[in-house]
XYZ file of C-alpha atoms in Angstrom:
775
model
C 178.350 -155.814 -5.855
C 175.355 -156.821 -8.047
C 171.219 -157.185 -7.895
C 169.653 -159.094 -9.810
C 166.819 -157.797 -12.007
C 162.911 -158.210 -12.675
C 163.503 -160.700 -15.813
C 166.733 -162.917 -13.071
C 169.886 -161.558 -14.732
C 172.343 -159.514 -12.905
C 172.866 -156.662 -13.014
C 176.180 -154.617 -13.646
C 176.409 -152.237 -11.321
C 178.764 -150.493 -14.142
C 176.233 -148.647 -16.665
C 173.540 -151.127 -15.624
C 170.193 -148.559 -15.547
C 171.825 -147.554 -19.227
C 172.161 -152.132 -20.052
C 168.600 -152.639 -18.429
C 165.736 -150.037 -19.321
C 166.302 -151.501 -22.705
C 166.788 -155.355 -22.429
C 164.560 -156.011 -24.708
C 165.952 -153.860 -27.905
C 167.778 -155.144 -30.503
C 170.243 -152.649 -30.801
C 170.666 -152.581 -26.742
C 171.354 -157.097 -27.462
C 174.090 -156.029 -29.955
C 175.937 -153.159 -28.083
C 175.795 -155.357 -24.949
C 177.686 -158.381 -26.753
C 179.436 -155.696 -28.472
C 180.971 -154.475 -25.008
C 181.666 -157.835 -23.826
C 183.508 -158.557 -26.329
C 185.721 -155.434 -25.929
C 185.867 -155.861 -22.430
C 187.950 -159.428 -22.661
C 189.675 -158.420 -25.701
C 190.641 -155.206 -23.214
C 191.841 -157.688 -20.581
C 189.295 -155.573 -18.489
C 188.169 -157.207 -15.859
C 184.455 -157.831 -15.893
C 181.848 -158.364 -12.324
C 181.038 -162.294 -11.463
C 178.641 -164.368 -13.386
C 176.331 -166.305 -11.424
C 174.625 -167.429 -14.372
C 174.498 -169.427 -17.194
C 175.775 -168.994 -20.167
C 173.192 -168.225 -23.124
C 174.277 -171.586 -24.911
C 173.997 -173.961 -22.149
C 170.720 -172.160 -20.952
C 169.019 -172.984 -24.703
C 170.925 -176.646 -24.492
C 169.858 -176.680 -20.437
C 173.473 -178.234 -19.400
C 175.991 -177.835 -16.179
C 177.852 -174.119 -17.191
C 180.482 -173.194 -15.486
C 181.597 -170.067 -16.898
C 180.684 -167.961 -13.578
C 183.417 -170.128 -11.893
C 186.203 -170.028 -15.187
C 188.071 -166.706 -16.704
C 186.380 -164.312 -18.577
C 183.493 -166.161 -17.896
C 183.310 -168.079 -20.725
C 181.975 -171.813 -19.945
C 183.824 -175.101 -20.929
C 180.706 -176.377 -23.189
C 181.241 -173.165 -25.471
C 185.192 -173.673 -25.808
C 184.274 -177.037 -27.359
C 182.220 -175.805 -29.453
C 183.985 -172.825 -30.630
C 180.756 -170.916 -29.553
C 180.338 -166.807 -28.394
C 179.673 -167.351 -24.594
C 177.310 -164.349 -23.675
C 175.546 -163.491 -20.925
C 172.768 -161.163 -22.853
C 169.384 -163.641 -23.156
C 166.666 -162.190 -20.691
C 165.579 -165.156 -18.422
C 162.617 -166.550 -18.670
C 159.938 -167.524 -15.892
C 158.987 -170.455 -15.982
C 155.233 -171.360 -16.482
C 152.592 -172.242 -14.050
C 152.209 -175.497 -12.647
C 150.279 -178.537 -15.127
C 147.696 -178.739 -12.522
C 146.850 -175.340 -12.466
C 146.677 -174.415 -15.681
C 144.276 -177.813 -15.772
C 142.676 -176.202 -12.526
C 142.008 -173.316 -14.666
C 140.323 -174.935 -17.502
C 137.769 -177.103 -15.018
C 137.143 -173.539 -13.626
C 136.634 -172.258 -17.191
C 134.432 -174.894 -18.075
C 132.032 -174.561 -15.683
C 131.939 -171.654 -15.963
C 130.634 -171.693 -19.395
C 128.494 -174.422 -18.813
C 127.078 -171.702 -15.316
C 126.579 -169.167 -18.379
C 124.620 -171.807 -21.033
C 122.092 -172.541 -18.318
C 121.630 -168.617 -17.085
C 120.891 -167.931 -20.705
C 120.919 -171.144 -22.852
C 120.977 -170.949 -26.653
C 122.921 -167.215 -25.882
C 126.209 -166.632 -27.653
C 128.780 -164.724 -25.274
C 131.757 -164.383 -28.410
C 130.602 -160.739 -29.087
C 131.500 -160.072 -25.693
C 133.847 -162.506 -24.673
C 135.734 -163.562 -27.670
C 136.487 -167.181 -29.584
C 135.852 -170.264 -27.428
C 139.477 -171.448 -26.225
C 139.587 -174.826 -26.741
C 141.511 -177.358 -24.312
C 145.287 -177.897 -25.159
C 144.319 -176.115 -28.418
C 147.316 -173.870 -27.942
C 149.167 -177.049 -29.204
C 148.179 -175.996 -32.337
C 149.468 -172.606 -33.007
C 147.387 -172.415 -35.985
C 143.691 -173.783 -34.181
C 143.235 -170.367 -32.889
C 143.581 -167.498 -35.503
C 141.976 -169.864 -37.307
C 138.816 -169.717 -35.039
C 139.314 -166.345 -34.831
C 139.741 -165.187 -38.263
C 136.326 -167.561 -38.671
C 134.246 -164.999 -36.200
C 135.629 -162.400 -38.485
C 134.154 -163.570 -41.533
C 130.929 -164.877 -39.830
C 130.636 -161.868 -38.549
C 130.820 -159.579 -41.776
C 129.449 -162.116 -44.058
C 125.352 -161.572 -43.591
C 122.248 -160.606 -41.779
C 122.072 -164.379 -41.468
C 124.272 -163.934 -39.027
C 122.540 -163.576 -35.739
C 124.294 -164.900 -32.545
C 127.004 -162.400 -31.988
C 123.808 -159.849 -32.103
C 121.193 -161.365 -29.996
C 123.008 -161.138 -26.564
C 123.060 -157.172 -27.565
C 121.879 -154.552 -24.553
C 118.933 -153.816 -27.323
C 116.438 -151.228 -26.731
C 113.961 -154.412 -26.393
C 115.858 -156.761 -24.156
C 115.137 -160.269 -22.977
C 113.004 -161.001 -20.223
C 114.299 -162.709 -16.818
C 114.409 -162.630 -13.510
C 117.511 -163.700 -13.921
C 118.944 -160.319 -15.260
C 119.026 -157.617 -12.868
C 116.984 -154.780 -12.691
C 117.193 -152.448 -15.365
C 115.556 -149.661 -13.641
C 118.279 -150.020 -10.339
C 121.549 -149.695 -10.573
C 123.900 -151.185 -7.920
C 123.484 -149.042 -5.679
C 119.916 -148.785 -5.528
C 118.168 -148.388 -2.312
C 117.319 -151.116 -0.590
C 113.851 -152.741 -0.437
C 111.670 -152.633 1.634
C 111.712 -155.045 4.654
C 107.620 -156.423 4.099
C 107.935 -156.819 0.399
C 109.555 -158.565 -2.009
C 113.189 -158.356 -3.905
C 114.239 -160.794 -5.342
C 116.681 -159.287 -6.984
C 117.279 -155.048 -7.193
C 120.915 -154.828 -7.169
C 124.384 -156.996 -6.901
C 123.975 -155.864 -3.190
C 120.826 -157.221 -2.408
C 120.903 -161.176 -4.404
C 119.384 -163.448 -3.069
C 118.480 -166.654 -3.493
C 121.439 -169.538 -3.718
C 122.434 -172.422 -6.999
C 121.520 -175.584 -4.848
C 123.906 -178.284 -5.410
C 121.813 -181.144 -6.320
C 118.866 -180.161 -8.829
C 119.713 -177.420 -10.996
C 117.503 -175.606 -13.409
C 118.408 -174.821 -17.023
C 115.099 -173.207 -18.035
C 115.047 -169.171 -17.863
C 111.800 -168.032 -16.254
C 110.744 -164.627 -16.870
C 108.128 -161.762 -14.165
C 106.918 -159.849 -16.971
C 105.040 -156.605 -16.457
C 101.836 -155.976 -17.635
C 101.255 -153.040 -17.355
C 103.475 -150.388 -18.025
C 106.774 -150.992 -18.038
C 106.705 -153.665 -20.593
C 108.696 -156.808 -20.620
C 111.649 -155.558 -18.857
C 114.493 -157.752 -16.603
C 112.234 -157.842 -14.031
C 113.113 -158.429 -10.318
C 110.540 -161.910 -9.097
C 108.183 -160.379 -5.962
C 108.487 -157.614 -5.922
C 105.796 -156.910 -4.039
C 104.283 -154.007 -4.706
C 101.769 -153.407 -2.659
C 98.505 -151.992 -3.964
C 98.129 -148.718 -2.831
C 101.785 -147.959 -4.085
C 100.066 -147.363 -7.175
C 98.317 -147.631 -10.376
C 101.061 -149.636 -11.672
C 102.851 -151.875 -12.618
C 102.675 -155.500 -11.643
C 104.785 -157.580 -12.024
C 103.104 -161.233 -13.518
C 105.939 -164.138 -13.260
C 106.231 -166.551 -16.406
C 107.507 -170.007 -17.288
C 108.687 -171.898 -19.915
C 105.739 -172.771 -21.855
C 104.809 -169.198 -21.496
C 103.283 -167.240 -25.667
C 105.927 -164.190 -24.213
C 109.024 -166.684 -24.200
C 108.346 -166.191 -28.326
C 107.212 -162.167 -28.355
C 111.084 -161.991 -26.313
C 112.731 -164.110 -29.257
C 110.773 -162.081 -32.208
C 111.385 -158.722 -31.062
C 115.431 -159.727 -30.521
C 115.705 -161.162 -33.680
C 113.968 -157.628 -34.996
C 116.701 -156.123 -33.777
C 118.911 -158.505 -34.234
C 119.030 -158.645 -37.555
C 118.003 -154.183 -37.857
C 122.194 -154.817 -36.003
C 122.632 -156.962 -38.859
C 121.788 -155.328 -41.238
C 123.762 -151.731 -40.681
C 126.679 -152.984 -40.402
C 126.577 -154.494 -44.299
C 125.977 -151.078 -45.225
C 128.308 -149.350 -42.681
C 131.597 -152.218 -44.457
C 129.632 -151.748 -48.090
C 130.143 -148.252 -47.998
C 133.317 -147.088 -46.052
C 132.492 -146.730 -42.273
C 133.926 -147.779 -39.311
C 130.901 -147.329 -36.806
C 131.780 -150.098 -34.619
C 128.157 -151.856 -34.100
C 128.878 -153.915 -30.574
C 125.943 -151.500 -29.303
C 122.291 -150.771 -30.310
C 122.473 -147.676 -32.316
C 120.982 -144.436 -31.024
C 119.132 -144.322 -35.098
C 117.732 -147.368 -34.238
C 114.048 -146.785 -33.082
C 112.866 -147.574 -29.379
C 109.601 -149.848 -29.927
C 106.087 -147.885 -29.725
C 104.545 -147.680 -26.985
C 100.771 -147.542 -26.984
C 99.868 -146.678 -22.944
C 96.336 -147.884 -23.023
C 97.793 -150.843 -23.752
C 100.290 -151.201 -20.931
C 98.787 -149.621 -18.287
C 95.258 -151.067 -15.703
C 91.865 -149.264 -17.603
C 90.614 -147.618 -15.055
C 87.481 -149.401 -15.383
C 89.235 -152.521 -13.755
C 90.631 -150.840 -11.635
C 87.584 -149.817 -10.137
C 86.140 -152.955 -10.550
C 88.547 -154.147 -8.443
C 88.367 -152.602 -4.966
C 90.865 -150.333 -5.767
C 89.291 -147.376 -5.561
C 88.432 -147.830 -2.571
C 89.815 -145.002 -0.062
C 93.061 -147.288 2.141
C 93.156 -144.526 5.192
C 89.027 -144.641 5.422
C 89.730 -148.352 4.378
C 91.902 -149.549 6.612
C 90.357 -147.172 9.841
C 87.443 -149.253 9.633
C 89.571 -152.253 10.356
C 92.236 -150.817 12.763
C 88.964 -149.801 14.529
C 87.968 -153.645 15.680
C 91.184 -154.492 16.402
C 91.893 -154.908 20.916
C 93.002 -153.176 23.215
C 96.731 -153.309 23.348
C 97.907 -154.920 25.728
C 94.536 -158.113 24.271
C 97.070 -158.033 21.454
C 100.537 -157.627 22.556
C 99.012 -161.065 24.902
C 97.686 -162.820 21.374
C 100.514 -162.223 19.608
C 102.456 -163.489 22.369
C 100.221 -167.079 22.357
C 100.207 -167.329 18.841
C 104.702 -167.261 19.281
C 104.633 -169.799 21.944
C 102.003 -172.281 21.221
C 101.374 -171.866 16.425
C 104.385 -170.656 14.905
C 107.077 -173.050 16.472
C 105.168 -174.799 14.333
C 103.825 -173.878 11.029
C 107.502 -171.543 11.024
C 106.102 -169.357 9.135
C 107.589 -165.569 10.475
C 110.081 -164.300 12.587
C 109.351 -162.822 16.003
C 111.843 -160.584 16.459
C 111.236 -158.940 12.815
C 107.282 -158.822 13.378
C 107.597 -157.383 16.532
C 110.397 -154.708 14.813
C 107.015 -154.248 12.838
C 104.612 -153.930 15.156
C 107.193 -151.261 18.093
C 107.150 -149.630 14.827
C 103.206 -149.457 13.955
C 103.769 -150.701 10.553
C 99.099 -152.073 10.988
C 99.204 -148.277 10.696
C 99.963 -148.710 7.705
C 99.724 -152.016 5.439
C 96.137 -153.420 5.303
C 97.709 -156.675 4.541
C 100.037 -156.206 7.898
C 97.024 -155.454 9.641
C 94.855 -158.474 8.640
C 98.074 -160.387 9.381
C 98.043 -159.456 12.955
C 94.466 -159.881 12.975
C 95.218 -163.774 11.904
C 97.774 -164.126 14.238
C 95.123 -162.192 17.048
C 92.021 -165.514 15.679
C 95.028 -168.312 16.947
C 95.995 -167.367 19.757
C 91.999 -166.292 20.681
C 92.252 -170.312 21.480
C 94.642 -170.428 23.808
C 93.793 -166.919 26.141
C 90.978 -166.997 28.814
C 89.952 -163.759 27.972
C 86.805 -163.246 27.062
C 87.470 -160.343 25.326
C 88.515 -163.325 22.521
C 85.047 -164.336 22.104
C 82.072 -162.784 19.714
C 80.357 -159.516 20.701
C 77.726 -160.015 20.129
C 77.106 -162.855 22.993
C 79.846 -161.490 25.813
C 77.204 -157.937 25.439
C 74.147 -159.741 25.869
C 76.301 -161.439 29.148
C 75.502 -164.943 29.054
C 76.184 -167.319 31.308
C 77.775 -169.696 30.244
C 80.812 -168.449 27.075
C 81.446 -170.833 24.233
C 84.946 -170.881 23.965
C 84.424 -171.988 20.486
C 84.010 -169.155 18.881
C 87.164 -167.190 20.021
C 88.070 -165.787 18.142
C 85.518 -164.973 14.789
C 85.434 -162.084 15.196
C 89.308 -161.979 13.948
C 89.272 -164.568 11.445
C 85.768 -162.170 9.695
C 87.927 -158.949 10.268
C 90.631 -160.731 8.146
C 88.297 -162.356 5.567
C 86.329 -159.106 4.947
C 90.580 -157.580 4.402
C 90.674 -160.481 1.607
C 86.911 -159.117 0.263
C 87.642 -155.304 0.363
C 91.433 -155.725 -1.021
C 92.281 -159.035 -2.841
C 93.836 -158.594 -6.851
C 93.039 -159.962 -9.708
C 94.939 -158.539 -11.435
C 97.655 -156.713 -8.677
C 100.247 -159.461 -7.398
C 100.131 -159.935 -3.508
C 102.558 -159.279 -0.928
C 104.478 -161.805 1.578
C 101.874 -160.605 4.337
C 99.611 -161.214 1.586
C 100.147 -165.225 0.864
C 101.454 -165.074 4.802
C 97.498 -164.940 5.444
C 96.947 -167.856 3.858
C 98.380 -170.236 5.228
C 97.508 -168.580 8.268
C 93.218 -168.132 7.823
C 93.723 -172.284 7.027
C 95.218 -173.034 10.073
C 93.008 -171.527 11.587
C 89.817 -173.212 9.840
C 90.941 -176.078 10.588
C 89.871 -176.542 13.204
C 86.082 -175.501 12.741
C 83.245 -177.630 10.405
C 83.946 -175.506 7.703
C 87.786 -176.422 7.134
C 86.916 -177.923 3.656
C 87.302 -173.940 2.907
C 90.307 -174.661 4.289
C 91.635 -176.231 1.449
C 90.208 -173.916 -1.020
C 91.997 -170.982 0.354
C 95.362 -172.581 0.152
C 95.379 -172.815 -3.313
C 94.054 -169.852 -3.420
C 97.482 -168.811 -1.809
C 99.101 -171.075 -4.146
C 98.459 -169.564 -7.711
C 99.297 -166.361 -5.688
C 102.695 -167.488 -5.065
C 103.547 -168.266 -8.507
C 101.857 -165.476 -10.078
C 104.828 -163.736 -8.365
C 107.288 -166.570 -8.910
C 107.598 -167.618 -4.752
C 107.701 -171.512 -5.884
C 111.264 -170.816 -8.236
C 114.944 -171.275 -7.141
C 117.070 -168.475 -8.561
C 120.345 -169.385 -10.037
C 122.984 -167.809 -8.175
C 123.123 -165.750 -5.471
C 125.409 -164.165 -2.540
C 123.626 -164.049 0.628
C 120.465 -164.307 1.855
C 118.319 -162.361 3.854
C 115.085 -161.997 5.818
C 112.924 -161.360 3.452
C 114.378 -163.871 1.054
C 113.438 -166.588 4.002
C 109.843 -165.491 5.387
C 108.385 -166.159 1.497
C 110.079 -169.210 1.476
C 109.006 -170.313 4.627
C 105.918 -168.991 3.210
C 105.541 -171.202 0.528
C 106.276 -174.710 2.188
C 103.612 -173.772 4.431
C 101.260 -173.053 2.110
C 102.021 -176.643 0.273
C 102.485 -178.213 3.669
C 98.597 -177.529 3.903
C 97.957 -178.531 0.186
C 99.304 -182.092 1.073
C 98.162 -182.961 4.775
C 94.959 -180.834 4.420
C 93.917 -182.989 1.152
C 95.379 -186.229 2.265
C 92.247 -185.128 5.198
C 89.401 -184.641 2.351
C 90.370 -187.547 0.106
C 91.030 -184.849 -2.600
C 94.152 -184.674 -5.415
C 97.348 -182.090 -4.125
C 96.842 -178.725 -6.327
C 101.048 -178.577 -6.719
C 103.104 -181.556 -7.977
C 106.171 -182.247 -7.204
C 107.734 -180.982 -10.454
C 105.721 -177.924 -10.475
C 108.545 -175.546 -8.125
C 112.409 -176.213 -6.832
C 112.628 -173.856 -4.294
C 114.929 -174.337 -1.653
C 114.800 -175.896 1.368
C 114.349 -173.044 4.691
C 117.635 -172.452 5.997
C 118.102 -174.147 9.496
C 119.188 -171.473 10.920
C 116.837 -169.568 14.261
C 114.666 -166.239 13.911
C 117.481 -164.397 16.535
C 121.178 -165.204 14.478
C 119.224 -164.083 11.601
C 120.315 -160.518 11.518
C 123.098 -159.548 14.623
C 125.652 -157.313 15.390
C 128.749 -159.145 13.457
C 126.603 -159.776 10.222
C 129.263 -162.224 8.713
C 127.522 -164.561 11.822
C 124.544 -163.329 9.963
C 121.977 -166.678 9.112
C 124.543 -168.787 10.654
C 123.046 -171.113 13.763
C 125.970 -171.588 16.699
C 127.589 -174.716 16.435
C 125.987 -177.553 18.679
C 123.176 -175.543 19.381
C 119.972 -177.116 17.385
C 117.681 -175.316 15.112
C 114.585 -175.241 15.708
C 113.442 -175.448 11.735
C 114.695 -177.998 12.048
C 111.319 -179.548 12.668
C 110.055 -177.111 9.594
C 112.227 -178.786 7.068
C 112.151 -182.324 8.411
C 107.663 -181.654 7.956
C 108.332 -180.392 4.556
C 109.697 -183.989 3.814
C 107.218 -186.762 5.550
C 104.577 -184.612 3.943
C 106.107 -185.042 0.800
C 105.591 -188.665 1.228
C 102.438 -188.469 1.844
C 101.204 -186.387 -1.565
C 103.520 -189.392 -3.393
C 101.162 -191.750 -1.424
C 98.494 -189.750 -2.858
C 99.159 -189.118 -5.822
C 99.787 -193.543 -6.991
C 98.039 -195.398 -4.271
C 94.728 -193.086 -4.516
C 94.678 -192.512 -7.718
C 91.613 -192.944 -10.136
C 92.824 -194.100 -12.859
C 96.121 -195.430 -12.240
C 97.062 -196.523 -15.480
C 97.568 -192.968 -16.083
C 100.652 -192.036 -14.253
C 104.012 -192.099 -15.697
C 106.758 -192.111 -13.335
C 109.752 -191.595 -15.678
C 109.373 -193.712 -18.771
C 107.710 -195.962 -16.327
C 104.164 -196.817 -15.630
C 103.073 -196.916 -11.687
C 104.217 -200.074 -10.785
C 102.000 -202.789 -8.938
C 101.362 -201.894 -5.953
C 103.183 -204.406 -3.924
C 106.376 -202.406 -5.499
C 104.661 -198.833 -4.718
C 104.165 -199.869 -0.765
C 107.764 -201.234 -0.811
C 109.453 -197.920 -2.335
C 107.103 -195.981 0.268
C 108.386 -197.772 3.536
C 111.744 -197.487 2.369
C 110.944 -193.401 2.124
C 109.585 -193.988 5.864
C 112.539 -195.513 7.492
C 115.267 -192.939 5.568
C 113.393 -189.759 7.116
C 112.970 -191.157 10.796
C 116.274 -192.103 10.759
C 117.302 -188.397 9.241
C 115.857 -187.074 12.434
C 118.235 -185.637 14.352
C 118.573 -185.634 18.203
C 116.929 -183.415 19.623
C 113.925 -184.798 16.865
C 113.538 -188.414 18.398
C 110.909 -190.045 19.592
C 110.940 -190.252 23.169
C 112.075 -186.894 23.868
C 114.979 -186.713 25.484
C 115.371 -182.464 26.370
C 112.575 -180.347 28.833
C 112.365 -177.697 25.943
C 108.886 -177.630 25.323
C 108.519 -176.472 22.084
C 110.889 -179.083 20.921
C 108.635 -181.312 22.399
C 105.635 -180.424 20.593
C 107.140 -180.639 17.905
C 109.158 -184.243 17.894
C 105.746 -185.657 18.941
C 103.833 -184.339 15.707
C 106.653 -185.242 13.403
C 105.937 -188.690 14.580
C 102.414 -188.797 14.429
C 102.963 -187.345 10.990
C 105.015 -190.576 10.346
C 102.602 -192.451 11.811
C 100.083 -190.603 10.077
C 101.954 -191.579 6.277
C 101.400 -195.520 7.319
C 97.545 -195.499 7.772
C 96.648 -194.025 5.058
C 99.458 -196.029 3.324
C 97.803 -199.366 4.604
C 94.494 -198.863 4.915
C 93.401 -198.280 1.746
C 94.631 -202.402 1.337
C 92.580 -203.370 3.995
C 90.136 -206.323 3.504
C 86.901 -204.406 5.798
C 84.129 -206.827 3.055
C 85.319 -209.790 5.282
C 85.649 -208.358 8.638
C 81.337 -208.587 8.166
C 79.308 -210.895 9.380
C 78.316 -213.459 7.154
C 74.615 -214.129 5.398
C 74.963 -209.610 5.910
C 73.380 -208.412 3.240
C 72.324 -204.501 2.337
C 75.622 -203.038 3.483
C 77.719 -200.606 1.352
C 81.184 -201.042 2.002
C 83.666 -198.141 0.432
C 85.003 -198.849 -3.294
C 88.391 -198.755 -2.125
C 88.242 -201.340 0.660
C 85.724 -203.161 -2.608
C 89.782 -204.370 -4.658
C 91.019 -207.352 -2.922
C 94.627 -206.959 -1.198
C 97.926 -207.656 -3.067
C 99.738 -207.115 -0.034
C 101.791 -209.841 1.394
C 101.592 -208.591 4.908
C 98.447 -207.876 5.666
C 97.536 -204.222 5.969
C 95.032 -204.102 8.875
C 98.016 -204.677 11.993
C 99.897 -202.788 10.727
C 97.343 -199.996 10.737
C 96.851 -201.300 14.225
C 100.426 -201.440 15.789
C 100.458 -196.976 14.352
C 98.290 -196.573 16.228
C 98.433 -197.784 18.866
C 101.561 -195.470 18.800
C 100.078 -193.252 18.592
C 98.550 -193.769 21.968
C 101.384 -193.209 22.983
C 102.572 -190.440 21.578
C 99.608 -187.829 22.815
C 98.789 -190.403 26.082
C 102.663 -188.430 26.681
C 102.998 -184.952 24.944
C 99.233 -184.322 27.118
C 101.372 -184.507 30.318
C 103.704 -182.574 28.233
C 101.161 -180.123 26.620
C 100.069 -180.310 23.571
C 100.142 -177.546 21.024
C 99.516 -179.254 17.634
C 95.923 -178.881 18.413
C 94.679 -179.540 14.736
C 96.388 -182.240 13.619
C 95.539 -184.175 16.808
C 91.704 -184.209 16.078
C 92.582 -185.400 12.814
C 95.214 -188.035 13.957
C 92.456 -188.927 16.974
C 89.987 -189.516 14.252
C 92.124 -191.665 12.118
C 92.976 -193.658 14.923
C 89.745 -194.013 16.499
C 88.939 -195.681 13.522
C 91.744 -198.263 12.386
C 91.208 -198.925 15.873
C 87.326 -199.453 15.582
C 87.324 -201.767 12.423
C 90.033 -203.955 14.486
C 87.364 -204.338 17.541
C 84.695 -205.488 14.320
C 87.480 -208.126 13.351
C 88.319 -209.506 17.266
C 84.672 -209.368 17.513
C 84.273 -211.537 14.691
C 87.014 -213.631 15.517
C 86.175 -214.164 18.266
C 82.008 -215.265 17.583
C 84.279 -217.611 15.361
C 86.166 -219.264 17.839
C 83.164 -219.932 19.984
C 80.834 -221.837 17.259
C 84.019 -223.850 16.593
C 85.111 -224.350 20.209
C 82.101 -226.372 22.355
C 83.073 -225.804 26.043
C 85.495 -223.355 26.554
C 88.162 -223.399 29.156
C 86.801 -221.613 32.050
C 88.597 -217.981 33.796
C 90.345 -217.136 31.059
C 89.617 -215.187 28.948
C 89.890 -215.991 25.448
C 93.135 -214.187 23.791
C 90.566 -212.131 21.272
C 88.609 -211.059 25.022
C 91.993 -209.474 26.211
C 92.713 -207.990 22.405
C 90.086 -206.456 22.236
C 90.236 -204.857 26.246
C 92.998 -203.667 24.876
C 91.785 -201.398 21.782
C 88.916 -200.082 23.984
C 91.838 -199.001 26.316
C 93.557 -197.155 23.400
C 89.641 -195.624 21.813
C 89.641 -193.860 25.576
C 92.889 -192.062 25.245
C 91.616 -190.676 22.210
C 88.592 -189.772 22.516
C 89.606 -187.990 26.505
C 91.890 -185.992 23.971
C 88.975 -184.724 21.681
C 87.337 -184.415 24.845
C 90.415 -181.505 26.083
C 90.136 -180.008 22.754
C 86.270 -179.626 22.373
C 85.836 -176.881 24.782
C 88.071 -174.531 21.714
C 87.548 -176.647 18.399
C 84.026 -176.376 17.991
C 84.785 -179.861 15.230
C 85.141 -182.165 17.846
C 81.801 -181.291 18.796
C 79.921 -181.553 15.109
C 82.433 -185.663 15.143
C 81.163 -186.652 18.533
C-alpha cells in the first residue's frame, strides 16, 4: 500500500522512510535513481506509480507511465530519456488575487506608518522596501539590499537608519505608548483620562472619513522631559507635584527640540559604527550603545518650583478644603432628588454624563475624596434645583429669615457659588485639567444661561475649551482597539463645550472661540448609557438593533451648530474680504445663503425617524429632543436671513433721527425677500412650542432664547404690516365696510403668535431671572 508524502509524491513501503527522510539531498537522489535502474534491469517489480514522471511533469504533458510496464511512459521511450520518478512535486503557489491582496495591504500599512511617523525610515527594522512585481527582476531585490548596506556604513551623514532607533531621547508623540507603563499596566481610573497607558487601554479609533497626517504631542514640562506620553492623563492636582502633561501641536517649537536631540543621537550612533568598522569590531549599532550617555536633566528646570505651586494655591490643605465644601452639601435625600431631576430634565439634552457610571461613583462616595467630583455634583445640584419644589434649594439667607414670598429665581445659586469657589481655589494654570473639571465648565455655563449673567457663560466656555485643548481632548487618536467609557465621556465633554461656544456666540453676537479646522475629534458613539458596560464584554458599546439611541439627538445638535458656526464666520464676519475658504475668497452672500440652505435641508432630512417632527412617540425624552432640534433648525434660518431684512424700508416716510442697526443699513443682495422667510420660521416655532408645552418642555434656556428672537421678528413683521396698511388706506378712498383688509388679518395672526411666546416666557419666569430682566 502506498502513502502520499508531504511533497505530494507517493512513498514506497519498502525502504520508504529511509529514502524520503533525505529526499532533498543530492546523494539521496542519485541513490534512488540507482535503485530504480537496478530494479528495472533485474526484473524486480516496483510498486505502482500514481504520478507523472519527472520529464512529463516538467513538460506538462500527459504521462501514461503508471499504466505501462515497469512504469516507463511512452514519451520517455520515444525521446530516449530515462523515465524517473525522483523529483519531489512542488506545490502550486497561491492565486494571483491573494498575492495582489497582500501587496495592497502592505502598501496600506506603509501609508499608515507614514501617517503615524511622517518622514521616518523603518528600513532598519523592516528591511528594504519591497517594490510591486520586483520578483520578476532577480537582481532588483539583492541590489536594493546591497545598496542599503553600503549606505548604512558609508558616512555619518546617512542618518535615516538611526533616526528611529530606541534612543535615550525618543520622539515625543501621543501616538506612542507611555514608556513608563508596560503592556500589563494597571487599568486607568474611571474618572481620570488615560489615552493609551498600554496597548490594552488604547481607545481612540482611526476615522474612516478624515485622517490626520500630522503627529501631535503631549510634552511633560516638569519632571521627565520630552517622552512618549498619553493624551489626557487626567492626573489630579492632589496626586503629587508633577509631572503635568501638556499637548503640543505641529507648530510648537518642541518639535524642533525633539528633532535636534534625535539628530544628535543619530550622529553619535553613526560615528560609533564608523569607528567600529575601521577598528574591525563587529559590535552592532542597531540599538543605542550603553556608552552613549543619556541627556542630563537638571531637576530645577524640569520641576515646578515650590513658589509657583504656592502661587497656584496648591499649598491649600486638600482634606481641609474638601471638608469645607462637603459641609455645604445638601442632605443625602435632597441631593439624590436633585441628581434625579438633573438626569431627567438636563442630561438628556446635554448628554454630558453617563447615569450608571455617575451613580456608581456616587455610591462609592467619590465626593469625599475628589474635590472636582464635588464641584461637578454641586453644578448638578444647581441645575436640578430649578425643577425642585423643596425650599431648601433656595438661598440660605432667604429661608433663614422666613420671608413670606419665596424667590424661586434664586434656586440653586448657593450650590453654583460653591462650585465657583472650587474653581477659584483649585483651578490651576500650571496643572492640566481632569475630566471632572472640564465637565464643570459646561454645567456652569448652562446654569448661567438662564440668568442675567448669561454673557459670563461664554467666558467660562472659552476657558473650558482651552483647558480641554491643553490635554489634547480636541484630537483624535490614529489607532484604537476598542472604545472605553473614559474616552466617550471626554468626547462628550469637549463636544458640549463646542456646542455651547457656537450657540452662545450666536446669541451674544461674538465670534466662536474654536474653528472647524482646529479639531478632528470623532463624534460620540450613539450608544445609550446602559449599553456601555454589560455582562457580556462582546456587547459593550453596542446599541441593540431597532432601538433608537438618545445620543443621536446630541450628534444632530452638533451638526446644526456647525451650520450656525459657519453662518457666524461668513455672513456676520466683520471683514469678509479677509476670509478664505480653501483657495477661494468668500463668495457673494447669495451663494453663501444657497449653500447654507442646502446644508439645512440635508441636515433635517438626515434626522432619524424618532427625532422627526411632529413626534410620533410618547417618550418625553425623544419629544424634548425633537422639539429642541427643530427649534434649532428654525433658529438657524432666522440667523441666516435676518441680517438681510431691510429695516430701513419699514420706517414710516418722513421720520428722521431714528438710528437703525448697521447690519440692516446695507442693501439686501438676496433675490428672495428675507422677512417672509423669517416670519415663516417664527410661526413654525409657535407650533412646536405650543405642542411641546403641553407635553412638558425641559430645554428652558433655549426656549427663552427662541422666544425672544421669534417675538422680535414677529414684532418687526407687525410694524411692516402696519406700514403697508397705512399705505393701503391712503390709496383707497372708500374701503369696503364690514370686511377686514388682508393686512388686518395678518396683524391679528401675528399678535396671537406673539402671545404664545409671551405665555412661554411667563411660564419660565419664576425660575429663570433672565426672563424678568427682558420683560
